[in-house]
Short mmCIF file of C-alpha atoms and ligand atoms in Angstrom, two decimals:
data_model
loop_
_atom_site.label_atom_id
_atom_site.label_comp_id
_atom_site.label_asym_id
_atom_site.label_seq_id
_atom_site.Cartn_x
_atom_site.Cartn_y
_atom_site.Cartn_z
CA MET A 272 -0.73 -328.09 -1.52
CA LYS A 273 -3.09 -327.59 -4.58
CA ILE A 274 -3.03 -324.03 -5.87
CA GLY A 275 -4.85 -322.18 -8.49
CA VAL A 276 -3.90 -318.68 -9.95
CA LEU A 277 -6.14 -316.41 -11.12
CA ILE A 278 -4.85 -313.59 -13.58
CA SER A 279 -5.72 -311.04 -16.00
CA GLY A 280 -2.56 -309.87 -17.60
CA ASN A 281 1.18 -310.42 -17.80
CA GLY A 282 1.93 -312.92 -15.16
CA SER A 283 4.90 -312.30 -13.80
CA ASN A 284 3.96 -312.98 -10.22
CA LEU A 285 2.53 -316.18 -11.70
CA GLN A 286 5.83 -316.86 -13.16
CA ALA A 287 7.50 -316.69 -9.59
CA LEU A 288 4.90 -318.76 -8.47
CA LEU A 289 5.28 -321.39 -11.32
CA ASP A 290 8.88 -321.50 -10.41
CA TYR A 291 8.72 -322.00 -6.60
CA PHE A 292 6.09 -324.25 -6.70
CA PRO A 293 6.49 -326.88 -9.47
CA GLY A 294 3.95 -329.35 -9.46
CA GLU A 295 1.49 -327.35 -6.95
CA ILE A 296 0.12 -325.16 -8.98
CA VAL A 297 -2.57 -327.24 -10.73
CA VAL A 298 -4.81 -324.45 -12.78
CA VAL A 299 -4.32 -321.07 -14.11
CA ILE A 300 -7.46 -319.17 -14.78
CA SER A 301 -7.66 -315.67 -16.41
CA ASP A 302 -10.78 -313.52 -17.06
CA ARG A 303 -9.58 -312.45 -20.37
CA PRO A 304 -6.55 -313.44 -23.36
CA ALA A 305 -3.35 -312.79 -21.44
CA LEU A 306 0.32 -313.12 -21.61
CA GLY A 307 0.44 -315.17 -18.41
CA LEU A 308 -1.56 -318.21 -19.93
CA LYS A 309 1.48 -318.81 -22.03
CA ARG A 310 3.36 -319.27 -18.86
CA ALA A 311 0.87 -321.73 -17.58
CA GLU A 312 1.08 -323.49 -20.82
CA ARG A 313 4.79 -323.64 -20.97
CA ALA A 314 4.95 -324.90 -17.67
CA ASN A 315 2.42 -327.72 -18.48
CA VAL A 316 -0.36 -326.18 -16.15
CA LYS A 317 -4.07 -326.66 -17.07
CA ASN A 318 -5.15 -323.16 -17.91
CA ARG A 319 -8.52 -321.53 -19.20
CA ILE A 320 -10.23 -318.28 -19.80
CA VAL A 321 -13.21 -317.97 -17.74
CA SER A 322 -15.49 -315.20 -16.59
CA ASP A 323 -18.09 -315.96 -14.11
CA ASP A 324 -17.54 -316.65 -10.84
CA ALA A 325 -19.37 -319.40 -10.55
CA ALA A 326 -17.62 -321.18 -13.14
CA MET A 327 -14.41 -320.11 -11.76
CA THR A 328 -15.15 -321.86 -8.59
CA LEU A 329 -16.33 -325.30 -10.80
CA ALA A 330 -13.18 -325.03 -12.48
CA LEU A 331 -10.89 -324.09 -9.19
CA GLU A 332 -12.77 -327.40 -7.50
CA ALA A 333 -12.65 -329.90 -10.27
CA ALA A 334 -8.71 -329.50 -9.97
CA GLY A 335 -9.17 -329.97 -6.20
CA VAL A 336 -7.58 -326.35 -5.51
CA GLU A 337 -7.08 -325.54 -1.76
CA LEU A 338 -5.69 -322.15 -2.08
CA VAL A 339 -7.05 -319.42 -4.74
CA CYS A 340 -4.17 -316.96 -5.33
CA LEU A 341 -5.20 -313.75 -7.17
CA ALA A 342 -1.98 -312.36 -9.35
CA GLY A 343 -2.83 -309.36 -11.33
CA PHE A 344 -6.47 -310.40 -11.28
CA MET A 345 -8.41 -307.19 -12.43
CA ARG A 346 -11.97 -308.20 -12.23
CA LEU A 347 -13.80 -307.69 -8.70
CA LEU A 348 -15.13 -310.87 -7.32
CA GLY A 349 -18.76 -311.18 -5.92
CA LYS A 350 -19.65 -311.97 -2.22
CA GLU A 351 -20.54 -315.88 -3.16
CA PHE A 352 -16.84 -316.47 -4.77
CA VAL A 353 -15.38 -314.51 -1.86
CA ASP A 354 -17.32 -316.22 0.81
CA HIS A 355 -17.10 -319.62 -0.67
CA TRP A 356 -13.08 -319.23 -0.58
CA HIS A 357 -13.04 -317.36 2.65
CA ASN A 358 -9.54 -317.58 4.13
CA ARG A 359 -8.22 -319.78 1.06
CA LEU A 360 -8.18 -317.05 -1.17
CA ILE A 361 -5.39 -314.11 -1.33
CA ASN A 362 -4.21 -311.45 -3.08
CA ILE A 363 -0.81 -309.50 -3.79
CA HIS A 364 -1.25 -305.55 -4.18
CA PRO A 365 1.48 -303.12 -5.03
CA SER A 366 1.25 -301.08 -2.12
CA LEU A 367 1.81 -301.01 1.54
CA LEU A 368 -1.74 -301.53 2.71
CA PRO A 369 -3.90 -300.03 4.02
CA GLN A 370 -2.23 -297.27 1.91
CA PHE A 371 -3.30 -296.52 -1.52
CA PRO A 372 -5.65 -299.72 -2.25
CA GLY A 373 -6.97 -299.81 -6.02
CA LEU A 374 -5.05 -298.34 -9.14
CA ASP A 375 -2.00 -296.35 -9.75
CA THR A 376 -0.64 -297.42 -6.53
CA HIS A 377 2.85 -295.91 -7.51
CA ALA A 378 2.03 -292.96 -8.91
CA ARG A 379 -0.02 -292.18 -6.04
CA ALA A 380 2.80 -293.39 -3.58
CA LEU A 381 5.00 -290.47 -5.48
CA GLU A 382 2.43 -287.82 -5.15
CA ALA A 383 1.93 -288.30 -1.66
CA GLY A 384 5.81 -287.80 -0.97
CA ALA A 385 5.97 -291.37 0.50
CA LYS A 386 9.75 -292.32 1.38
CA VAL A 387 8.61 -295.87 1.65
CA HIS A 388 6.61 -298.20 -0.80
CA GLY A 389 6.12 -301.94 -1.22
CA CYS A 390 3.79 -304.65 -1.47
CA THR A 391 1.34 -306.59 0.49
CA VAL A 392 0.10 -309.91 0.69
CA HIS A 393 -3.67 -310.61 2.25
CA PHE A 394 -6.56 -312.48 2.44
CA VAL A 395 -9.26 -311.24 0.39
CA ARG A 396 -12.54 -309.86 1.84
CA LEU A 397 -15.57 -308.30 -0.38
CA LYS A 398 -14.04 -304.67 0.18
CA MET A 399 -11.15 -304.35 -2.55
CA ASP A 400 -7.94 -304.59 -0.83
CA SER A 401 -8.92 -304.85 2.52
CA GLY A 402 -8.51 -308.25 4.73
CA PRO A 403 -6.07 -309.42 6.85
CA ILE A 404 -2.42 -309.00 6.27
CA ILE A 405 -0.05 -311.86 5.69
CA GLY A 406 3.20 -310.08 4.82
CA GLN A 407 4.56 -307.00 3.69
CA TRP A 408 7.72 -306.21 1.71
CA ALA A 409 8.69 -302.41 2.07
CA ILE A 410 11.46 -300.46 -0.24
CA PRO A 411 12.60 -297.19 0.08
CA VAL A 412 11.34 -294.90 -2.78
CA LEU A 413 14.55 -293.09 -3.99
CA PRO A 414 14.54 -289.11 -4.87
CA ASN A 415 14.86 -290.02 -8.56
CA ASP A 416 12.09 -292.51 -8.82
CA ASN A 417 9.27 -292.18 -11.44
CA SER A 418 6.03 -294.81 -11.34
CA ALA A 419 7.77 -297.00 -14.00
CA THR A 420 11.10 -297.35 -11.97
CA LEU A 421 9.39 -297.62 -8.75
CA ALA A 422 6.74 -300.25 -9.80
CA ALA A 423 9.63 -302.41 -11.41
CA ARG A 424 11.73 -302.32 -8.09
CA VAL A 425 7.82 -303.45 -6.21
CA LEU A 426 7.52 -306.07 -8.52
CA GLN A 427 10.87 -307.64 -7.80
CA VAL A 428 10.11 -308.07 -4.40
CA GLU A 429 6.38 -309.06 -5.08
CA HIS A 430 8.16 -312.16 -6.66
CA GLN A 431 9.96 -312.89 -3.21
CA LEU A 432 7.05 -311.79 -1.04
CA TYR A 433 4.00 -314.15 -2.57
CA PRO A 434 6.03 -317.32 -2.19
CA TYR A 435 7.23 -316.86 1.12
CA CYS A 436 3.47 -315.90 2.10
CA ILE A 437 2.23 -319.13 0.63
CA ASP A 438 4.77 -321.10 2.41
CA LYS A 439 3.86 -319.15 5.76
CA TYR A 440 0.00 -319.87 4.82
CA SER A 441 0.76 -323.67 4.25
CA TRP A 442 2.27 -323.94 7.68
CA SER A 443 -0.69 -322.45 9.71
C1 LIG B 119 1.09 -306.48 -9.68
O1 LIG B 119 1.91 -305.56 -9.25
C2 LIG B 119 0.33 -307.23 -8.52
O2 LIG B 119 0.72 -306.69 -7.16
C3 LIG B 119 -0.66 -306.56 -8.99
O3 LIG B 119 -1.09 -306.28 -10.63
C4 LIG B 119 0.49 -306.51 -11.18
C5 LIG B 119 0.16 -307.68 -11.60
O4 LIG B 119 1.65 -307.94 -12.53
N1 LIG B 119 -2.19 -306.66 -8.36
P1 LIG B 119 1.78 -309.28 -13.05
O5 LIG B 119 0.73 -309.81 -13.85
O6 LIG B 119 2.08 -310.63 -11.81
O7 LIG B 119 3.04 -309.09 -13.84
#
């Protein structure tokens, strides 16, 4: 399956996908200069900075992309883009949705006293961090966790959940 990945930052999830699906990630797009673009470069994957939705669709289609994966992509996508890629556009979010959509999920989970936290892979719909859930991975919140330690442990399971869910998607 030809996969396109959209990023805005470090790209550790992108790295997990590059490692798990060698040859299947055909293009990486960032909406801003990002460390993750170097990861694509190192893996010899076409990569570019594109900041508007229509140009992103053109670039993804030019690469023959069948599935678009958001991996730390921070810009909200417009209706046209989301409709165009309906059910071919997925995201990973660092909480057990529908709890804690949006930003600062780890701090908010701690503040709420959550005993379980984790991450979710889901189809993208126009409303942020909504959409049918493909898979989730729950981890315990430890008594001495702070948002950095919790974020690091969630990120580790994100790197396993995302490839697993994409495999599951490609079976369906
Ligand atoms: C991850 O926690 C992801 O769930 C969220 O943004 C973070 C991106 O991290 N959407 P990275 O760029 O993949 O390292």
